[in-house]
Amino acid sequence: SSELTQDPAVSVALGQTVRITCQGDSLRSYYASWYQQKPGQAPVLVIYDKNNRPLGIPDRFSGSRSGNTASLTVTGAQAEDEADYYCNSRDSSGNHVIFGGGTKLTVL
Amino acid sequence: QVQLQESDSGLVKPSQTLSLTCAVSGRSITSGGYYWNWVRQPPGKGLEWIGYIYDSGNPYYNPSLQSRVSISVDRSKNQFSLRLSSVTAADTAVYYCAREAFRVGYYCMDVWGKGTSVTVSS
């Protein structure tokens, strides 16, 4: 399969927890990677592999997987977390890169 | 610290060829261990993978663009390049180059360029 499906928009109250999901058959073979993108900026990797964060990414960001669904959880969302979030992996063949359509996170 | 820098392309006329380079600093492209990708983002839309190259091996392309795209490596300049032919307004986008790391079970784009805006217009 060559598609990753994300909800277009999610909102969360300041300080609360939110989960952003990504669904696709390839996620049974590969862990999703997650990227945060703020307006006018390049994407930034926030989660990769089973649940790893690059240096400098706050530990309120975490990742998980169940079956063909990957999740990005933000525990205690902050105003600066308001952004677009994209999931990504390879397709089931492993040869092509695929991105989800993105989820706009609004922090209320 | 690895850094990627896209060249400027700016305005390209319809039917012409878009050409971009991504200069890599801090690591040799041909030392292996990473895929070198091009990704684009049309205004107001999501990320779209264009293609990648590994070392100087065979590139892989998005099937939707395969007939028009070419990615190559210039070892002497430690950079990789994108050529997209027969452009239309639909190719207007911010173009990013990105390094993709991999291990068993995952791939991730851990380093991105700042992006370069390309407009297709006569």
PDB file of C-alpha atoms in Angstrom:
ATOM      1  CA  SER A   1       0.000   0.000   0.000  1.00  0.00           C
ATOM      2  CA  SER A   2       1.224   3.520  -0.703  1.00  0.00           C
ATOM      3  CA  GLU A   3      -1.017   5.700   1.449  1.00  0.00           C
ATOM      4  CA  LEU A   4      -0.883   7.131   4.937  1.00  0.00           C
ATOM      5  CA  THR A   5      -4.102   8.662   6.269  1.00  0.00           C
ATOM      6  CA  GLN A   6      -4.245  11.426   8.866  1.00  0.00           C
ATOM      7  CA  ASP A   7      -7.106  13.472  10.265  1.00  0.00           C
ATOM      8  CA  PRO A   8      -6.915  16.974   8.757  1.00  0.00           C
ATOM      9  CA  ALA A   9      -7.276  18.832  12.048  1.00  0.00           C
ATOM     10  CA  VAL A  10      -7.165  18.222  15.778  1.00  0.00           C
ATOM     11  CA  SER A  11      -7.485  20.634  18.688  1.00  0.00           C
ATOM     12  CA  VAL A  12      -6.395  20.433  22.314  1.00  0.00           C
ATOM     13  CA  ALA A  13      -6.759  22.658  25.344  1.00  0.00           C
ATOM     14  CA  LEU A  14      -3.559  24.133  26.704  1.00  0.00           C
ATOM     15  CA  GLY A  15      -1.872  21.665  29.040  1.00  0.00           C
ATOM     16  CA  GLN A  16      -4.009  18.719  27.989  1.00  0.00           C
ATOM     17  CA  THR A  17      -3.026  15.581  26.066  1.00  0.00           C
ATOM     18  CA  VAL A  18      -3.691  15.005  22.381  1.00  0.00           C
ATOM     19  CA  ARG A  19      -3.113  12.067  20.069  1.00  0.00           C
ATOM     20  CA  ILE A  20      -2.573  12.403  16.338  1.00  0.00           C
ATOM     21  CA  THR A  21      -2.988   9.230  14.310  1.00  0.00           C
ATOM     22  CA  CYS A  22      -1.659   7.914  11.014  1.00  0.00           C
ATOM     23  CA  GLN A  23      -3.056   4.842   9.328  1.00  0.00           C
ATOM     24  CA  GLY A  24      -1.587   2.724   6.555  1.00  0.00           C
ATOM     25  CA  ASP A  25      -0.701  -0.842   5.651  1.00  0.00           C
ATOM     26  CA  SER A  26       3.018  -0.062   5.422  1.00  0.00           C
ATOM     27  CA  LEU A  27       3.006   0.762   9.130  1.00  0.00           C
ATOM     28  CA  ARG A  28       2.768  -2.952   9.837  1.00  0.00           C
ATOM     29  CA  SER A  29       6.311  -3.190   8.411  1.00  0.00           C
ATOM     30  CA  TYR A  30       7.840   0.173   9.322  1.00  0.00           C
ATOM     31  CA  TYR A  31       7.598   2.513  12.259  1.00  0.00           C
ATOM     32  CA  ALA A  32       6.267   5.927  11.323  1.00  0.00           C
ATOM     33  CA  SER A  33       8.383   9.019  11.619  1.00  0.00           C
ATOM     34  CA  TRP A  34       6.700  12.255  12.679  1.00  0.00           C
ATOM     35  CA  TYR A  35       7.506  15.810  11.657  1.00  0.00           C
ATOM     36  CA  GLN A  36       6.406  19.165  13.039  1.00  0.00           C
ATOM     37  CA  GLN A  37       6.106  22.047  10.605  1.00  0.00           C
ATOM     38  CA  LYS A  38       5.389  25.625  11.601  1.00  0.00           C
ATOM     39  CA  PRO A  39       4.357  28.281   9.051  1.00  0.00           C
ATOM     40  CA  GLY A  40       7.181  29.319   6.759  1.00  0.00           C
ATOM     41  CA  GLN A  41       9.588  26.753   8.194  1.00  0.00           C
ATOM     42  CA  ALA A  42      10.996  23.425   7.098  1.00  0.00           C
ATOM     43  CA  PRO A  43       9.685  20.272   8.753  1.00  0.00           C
ATOM     44  CA  VAL A  44      11.456  19.097  11.890  1.00  0.00           C
ATOM     45  CA  LEU A  45      11.726  15.449  12.910  1.00  0.00           C
ATOM     46  CA  VAL A  46      10.122  14.910  16.332  1.00  0.00           C
ATOM     47  CA  ILE A  47       9.688  11.119  16.604  1.00  0.00           C
ATOM     48  CA  TYR A  48      11.316   8.175  14.818  1.00  0.00           C
ATOM     49  CA  ASP A  49      11.656   4.420  15.243  1.00  0.00           C
ATOM     50  CA  LYS A  50       9.583   2.792  17.984  1.00  0.00           C
ATOM     51  CA  ASN A  51       9.540   5.944  20.151  1.00  0.00           C
ATOM     52  CA  ASN A  52      12.759   7.953  19.820  1.00  0.00           C
ATOM     53  CA  ARG A  53      13.180  11.707  19.963  1.00  0.00           C
ATOM     54  CA  PRO A  54      16.047  13.622  18.337  1.00  0.00           C
ATOM     55  CA  LEU A  55      18.121  15.822  20.594  1.00  0.00           C
ATOM     56  CA  GLY A  56      16.251  18.952  21.566  1.00  0.00           C
ATOM     57  CA  ILE A  57      12.733  17.561  21.153  1.00  0.00           C
ATOM     58  CA  PRO A  58      10.778  17.823  24.412  1.00  0.00           C
ATOM     59  CA  ASP A  59       9.797  14.602  26.140  1.00  0.00           C
ATOM     60  CA  ARG A  60       6.117  15.565  25.980  1.00  0.00           C
ATOM     61  CA  PHE A  61       6.243  14.149  22.439  1.00  0.00           C
ATOM     62  CA  SER A  62       5.941  10.367  22.214  1.00  0.00           C
ATOM     63  CA  GLY A  63       5.107   7.773  19.582  1.00  0.00           C
ATOM     64  CA  SER A  64       3.431   4.389  19.477  1.00  0.00           C
ATOM     65  CA  ARG A  65       2.050   1.841  17.040  1.00  0.00           C
ATOM     66  CA  SER A  66      -0.794  -0.635  17.046  1.00  0.00           C
ATOM     67  CA  GLY A  67      -1.356  -2.745  13.976  1.00  0.00           C
ATOM     68  CA  ASN A  68      -1.503  -0.425  10.973  1.00  0.00           C
ATOM     69  CA  THR A  69      -1.937   2.740  13.027  1.00  0.00           C
ATOM     70  CA  ALA A  70       0.825   4.967  14.365  1.00  0.00           C
ATOM     71  CA  SER A  71       0.170   7.651  16.933  1.00  0.00           C
ATOM     72  CA  LEU A  72       1.937  10.801  18.021  1.00  0.00           C
ATOM     73  CA  THR A  73       0.987  11.874  21.526  1.00  0.00           C
ATOM     74  CA  VAL A  74       1.626  15.304  22.977  1.00  0.00           C
ATOM     75  CA  THR A  75       1.278  15.186  26.763  1.00  0.00           C
ATOM     76  CA  GLY A  76       0.681  18.613  28.261  1.00  0.00           C
ATOM     77  CA  ALA A  77       0.398  20.531  24.987  1.00  0.00           C
ATOM     78  CA  GLN A  78       1.995  23.962  24.907  1.00  0.00           C
ATOM     79  CA  ALA A  79       1.125  26.950  22.753  1.00  0.00           C
ATOM     80  CA  GLU A  80       4.328  26.437  20.764  1.00  0.00           C
ATOM     81  CA  ASP A  81       3.162  22.954  19.753  1.00  0.00           C
ATOM     82  CA  GLU A  82       0.554  24.483  17.453  1.00  0.00           C
ATOM     83  CA  ALA A  83       1.723  23.356  14.014  1.00  0.00           C
ATOM     84  CA  ASP A  84       1.148  20.911  11.184  1.00  0.00           C
ATOM     85  CA  TYR A  85       2.233  17.348  11.863  1.00  0.00           C
ATOM     86  CA  TYR A  86       3.112  14.817   9.176  1.00  0.00           C
ATOM     87  CA  CYS A  87       3.724  11.109   9.430  1.00  0.00           C
ATOM     88  CA  ASN A  88       6.014   9.325   7.008  1.00  0.00           C
ATOM     89  CA  SER A  89       7.407   5.919   6.212  1.00  0.00           C
ATOM     90  CA  ARG A  90       8.365   3.803   3.230  1.00  0.00           C
ATOM     91  CA  ASP A  91       5.678   1.969   1.284  1.00  0.00           C
ATOM     92  CA  SER A  92       5.323  -1.782   1.684  1.00  0.00           C
ATOM     93  CA  SER A  93       7.950  -2.422  -1.018  1.00  0.00           C
ATOM     94  CA  GLY A  94      10.422  -0.288   0.896  1.00  0.00           C
ATOM     95  CA  ASN A  95      11.399   1.567  -2.265  1.00  0.00           C
ATOM     96  CA  HIS A  96       9.174   4.618  -2.145  1.00  0.00           C
ATOM     97  CA  VAL A  97       8.742   7.301   0.487  1.00  0.00           C
ATOM     98  CA  ILE A  98       5.224   8.188   1.554  1.00  0.00           C
ATOM     99  CA  PHE A  99       3.802  11.030   3.638  1.00  0.00           C
ATOM    100  CA  GLY A 100       0.481  11.395   5.343  1.00  0.00           C
ATOM    101  CA  GLY A 101      -1.649  14.368   4.362  1.00  0.00           C
ATOM    102  CA  GLY A 102      -0.843  16.211   7.571  1.00  0.00           C
ATOM    103  CA  THR A 103      -2.770  17.146  10.715  1.00  0.00           C
ATOM    104  CA  LYS A 104      -3.173  20.741  11.815  1.00  0.00           C
ATOM    105  CA  LEU A 105      -2.916  20.895  15.598  1.00  0.00           C
ATOM    106  CA  THR A 106      -4.590  23.844  17.274  1.00  0.00           C
ATOM    107  CA  VAL A 107      -3.843  24.565  20.937  1.00  0.00           C
ATOM    108  CA  LEU A 108      -6.795  26.351  22.519  1.00  0.00           C
TER     109      LEU A 108
ATOM    110  CA  GLN B   1      26.874  18.865  12.037  1.00  0.00           C
ATOM    111  CA  VAL B   2      25.366  18.100   8.660  1.00  0.00           C
ATOM    112  CA  GLN B   3      23.689  20.981   6.843  1.00  0.00           C
ATOM    113  CA  LEU B   4      21.773  21.069   3.574  1.00  0.00           C
ATOM    114  CA  GLN B   5      21.321  24.153   1.398  1.00  0.00           C
ATOM    115  CA  GLU B   6      19.096  24.326  -1.662  1.00  0.00           C
ATOM    116  CA  SER B   7      19.993  26.576  -4.560  1.00  0.00           C
ATOM    117  CA  ASP B   8      17.662  29.311  -5.711  1.00  0.00           C
ATOM    118  CA  SER B   9      15.530  28.697  -8.755  1.00  0.00           C
ATOM    119  CA  GLY B  10      12.870  31.351  -8.366  1.00  0.00           C
ATOM    120  CA  LEU B  11      10.785  31.711 -11.509  1.00  0.00           C
ATOM    121  CA  VAL B  12      10.569  29.024 -14.181  1.00  0.00           C
ATOM    122  CA  LYS B  13       8.515  29.330 -17.352  1.00  0.00           C
ATOM    123  CA  PRO B  14       5.916  26.699 -18.234  1.00  0.00           C
ATOM    124  CA  SER B  15       7.251  23.794 -20.300  1.00  0.00           C
ATOM    125  CA  GLN B  16      10.827  24.520 -19.203  1.00  0.00           C
ATOM    126  CA  THR B  17      13.028  22.453 -16.890  1.00  0.00           C
ATOM    127  CA  LEU B  18      13.376  23.211 -13.201  1.00  0.00           C
ATOM    128  CA  SER B  19      16.892  22.634 -11.875  1.00  0.00           C
ATOM    129  CA  LEU B  20      17.922  22.702  -8.221  1.00  0.00           C
ATOM    130  CA  THR B  21      20.966  21.630  -6.305  1.00  0.00           C
ATOM    131  CA  CYS B  22      21.380  20.710  -2.648  1.00  0.00           C
ATOM    132  CA  ALA B  23      24.802  21.424  -1.201  1.00  0.00           C
ATOM    133  CA  VAL B  24      25.733  19.098   1.640  1.00  0.00           C
ATOM    134  CA  SER B  25      28.205  20.181   4.300  1.00  0.00           C
ATOM    135  CA  GLY B  26      29.523  18.196   7.237  1.00  0.00           C
ATOM    136  CA  ARG B  27      29.418  14.776   5.579  1.00  0.00           C
ATOM    137  CA  SER B  28      30.300  13.212   2.253  1.00  0.00           C
ATOM    138  CA  ILE B  29      27.242  12.172   0.243  1.00  0.00           C
ATOM    139  CA  THR B  30      29.094   9.125  -1.025  1.00  0.00           C
ATOM    140  CA  SER B  31      30.230   7.822   2.347  1.00  0.00           C
ATOM    141  CA  GLY B  32      27.038   5.773   2.526  1.00  0.00           C
ATOM    142  CA  GLY B  33      24.472   5.258   5.267  1.00  0.00           C
ATOM    143  CA  TYR B  34      21.876   7.777   4.100  1.00  0.00           C
ATOM    144  CA  TYR B  35      19.402   8.441   1.327  1.00  0.00           C
ATOM    145  CA  TRP B  36      19.321  11.926  -0.167  1.00  0.00           C
ATOM    146  CA  ASN B  37      15.796  13.109  -0.920  1.00  0.00           C
ATOM    147  CA  TRP B  38      13.840  15.851  -2.607  1.00  0.00           C
ATOM    148  CA  VAL B  39      10.444  16.777  -1.155  1.00  0.00           C
ATOM    149  CA  ARG B  40       8.125  19.564  -2.238  1.00  0.00           C
ATOM    150  CA  GLN B  41       5.165  21.413  -0.767  1.00  0.00           C
ATOM    151  CA  PRO B  42       2.707  23.340  -2.953  1.00  0.00           C
ATOM    152  CA  PRO B  43       1.257  26.478  -1.361  1.00  0.00           C
ATOM    153  CA  GLY B  44      -1.188  25.556   1.386  1.00  0.00           C
ATOM    154  CA  LYS B  45      -0.768  21.830   0.819  1.00  0.00           C
ATOM    155  CA  GLY B  46       1.068  18.883   2.320  1.00  0.00           C
ATOM    156  CA  LEU B  47       4.462  17.340   1.726  1.00  0.00           C
ATOM    157  CA  GLU B  48       5.043  15.394  -1.491  1.00  0.00           C
ATOM    158  CA  TRP B  49       8.020  13.101  -1.976  1.00  0.00           C
ATOM    159  CA  ILE B  50       9.802  13.596  -5.304  1.00  0.00           C
ATOM    160  CA  GLY B  51      12.618  11.057  -5.176  1.00  0.00           C
ATOM    161  CA  TYR B  52      15.911  10.009  -3.621  1.00  0.00           C
ATOM    162  CA  ILE B  53      19.341   8.775  -4.470  1.00  0.00           C
ATOM    163  CA  TYR B  54      21.655   6.615  -2.375  1.00  0.00           C
ATOM    164  CA  ASP B  55      25.371   7.288  -2.788  1.00  0.00           C
ATOM    165  CA  SER B  56      25.689   7.338  -6.560  1.00  0.00           C
ATOM    166  CA  GLY B  57      23.362   4.428  -7.078  1.00  0.00           C
ATOM    167  CA  ASN B  58      20.061   4.170  -8.875  1.00  0.00           C
ATOM    168  CA  PRO B  59      17.562   6.822  -7.866  1.00  0.00           C
ATOM    169  CA  TYR B  60      13.938   6.116  -7.015  1.00  0.00           C
ATOM    170  CA  TYR B  61      11.149   8.479  -7.960  1.00  0.00           C
ATOM    171  CA  ASN B  62       7.554   9.175  -7.076  1.00  0.00           C
ATOM    172  CA  PRO B  63       5.603   7.232  -9.712  1.00  0.00           C
ATOM    173  CA  SER B  64       3.464  10.299 -10.397  1.00  0.00           C
ATOM    174  CA  LEU B  65       6.557  12.292 -11.421  1.00  0.00           C
ATOM    175  CA  GLN B  66       8.806   9.543 -12.772  1.00  0.00           C
ATOM    176  CA  SER B  67       8.527  10.511 -16.433  1.00  0.00           C
ATOM    177  CA  ARG B  68       9.725  14.067 -15.750  1.00  0.00           C
ATOM    178  CA  VAL B  69      12.205  13.853 -12.881  1.00  0.00           C
ATOM    179  CA  SER B  70      15.898  13.120 -12.591  1.00  0.00           C
ATOM    180  CA  ILE B  71      18.124  13.106  -9.480  1.00  0.00           C
ATOM    181  CA  SER B  72      21.891  12.851  -9.620  1.00  0.00           C
ATOM    182  CA  VAL B  73      24.963  13.244  -7.420  1.00  0.00           C
ATOM    183  CA  ASP B  74      27.991  15.453  -8.069  1.00  0.00           C
ATOM    184  CA  ARG B  75      30.741  13.862  -5.961  1.00  0.00           C
ATOM    185  CA  SER B  76      33.257  16.619  -6.644  1.00  0.00           C
ATOM    186  CA  LYS B  77      30.943  19.270  -5.202  1.00  0.00           C
ATOM    187  CA  ASN B  78      29.321  17.068  -2.554  1.00  0.00           C
ATOM    188  CA  GLN B  79      25.877  17.968  -3.760  1.00  0.00           C
ATOM    189  CA  PHE B  80      22.889  16.334  -5.340  1.00  0.00           C
ATOM    190  CA  SER B  81      20.596  17.745  -7.965  1.00  0.00           C
ATOM    191  CA  LEU B  82      17.001  17.702  -9.107  1.00  0.00           C
ATOM    192  CA  ARG B  83      15.764  18.246 -12.635  1.00  0.00           C
ATOM    193  CA  LEU B  84      12.037  18.374 -13.367  1.00  0.00           C
ATOM    194  CA  SER B  85      11.073  18.799 -16.984  1.00  0.00           C
ATOM    195  CA  SER B  86       7.968  20.150 -18.719  1.00  0.00           C
ATOM    196  CA  VAL B  87       6.880  22.117 -15.659  1.00  0.00           C
ATOM    197  CA  THR B  88       3.410  23.558 -15.229  1.00  0.00           C
ATOM    198  CA  ALA B  89       1.781  25.769 -12.630  1.00  0.00           C
ATOM    199  CA  ALA B  90       1.094  22.611 -10.611  1.00  0.00           C
ATOM    200  CA  ASP B  91       4.845  22.352  -9.970  1.00  0.00           C
ATOM    201  CA  THR B  92       4.855  25.655  -8.077  1.00  0.00           C
ATOM    202  CA  ALA B  93       6.018  24.760  -4.583  1.00  0.00           C
ATOM    203  CA  VAL B  94       8.646  25.056  -1.912  1.00  0.00           C
ATOM    204  CA  TYR B  95      11.281  22.438  -2.684  1.00  0.00           C
ATOM    205  CA  TYR B  96      13.223  20.834   0.158  1.00  0.00           C
ATOM    206  CA  CYS B  97      16.202  18.547   0.167  1.00  0.00           C
ATOM    207  CA  ALA B  98      16.446  16.153   3.090  1.00  0.00           C
ATOM    208  CA  ARG B  99      18.725  13.444   4.415  1.00  0.00           C
ATOM    209  CA  GLU B 100      17.019  10.166   5.240  1.00  0.00           C
ATOM    210  CA  ALA B 101      18.476   7.863   7.856  1.00  0.00           C
ATOM    211  CA  PHE B 102      17.529   4.220   8.161  1.00  0.00           C
ATOM    212  CA  ARG B 103      17.849   1.217  10.376  1.00  0.00           C
ATOM    213  CA  VAL B 104      15.955  -2.052  10.523  1.00  0.00           C
ATOM    214  CA  GLY B 105      12.291  -1.140  10.840  1.00  0.00           C
ATOM    215  CA  TYR B 106      12.368   2.565  10.155  1.00  0.00           C
ATOM    216  CA  TYR B 107      13.379   5.417   7.901  1.00  0.00           C
ATOM    217  CA  CYS B 108      13.370   9.073   8.917  1.00  0.00           C
ATOM    218  CA  MET B 109      14.371  12.407   7.414  1.00  0.00           C
ATOM    219  CA  ASP B 110      16.575  13.781  10.135  1.00  0.00           C
ATOM    220  CA  VAL B 111      18.128  16.778   8.376  1.00  0.00           C
ATOM    221  CA  TRP B 112      16.293  19.212   6.096  1.00  0.00           C
ATOM    222  CA  GLY B 113      17.306  22.204   4.068  1.00  0.00           C
ATOM    223  CA  LYS B 114      15.458  25.470   4.635  1.00  0.00           C
ATOM    224  CA  GLY B 115      13.621  25.082   1.333  1.00  0.00           C
ATOM    225  CA  THR B 116      13.553  27.135  -1.833  1.00  0.00           C
ATOM    226  CA  SER B 117      10.432  28.593  -3.404  1.00  0.00           C
ATOM    227  CA  VAL B 118       9.848  27.869  -7.069  1.00  0.00           C
ATOM    228  CA  THR B 119       7.132  29.569  -9.093  1.00  0.00           C
ATOM    229  CA  VAL B 120       6.121  28.386 -12.546  1.00  0.00           C
ATOM    230  CA  SER B 121       4.751  31.285 -14.524  1.00  0.00           C
ATOM    231  CA  SER B 122       5.189  32.952 -17.873  1.00  0.00           C
TER     232      SER B 122
END
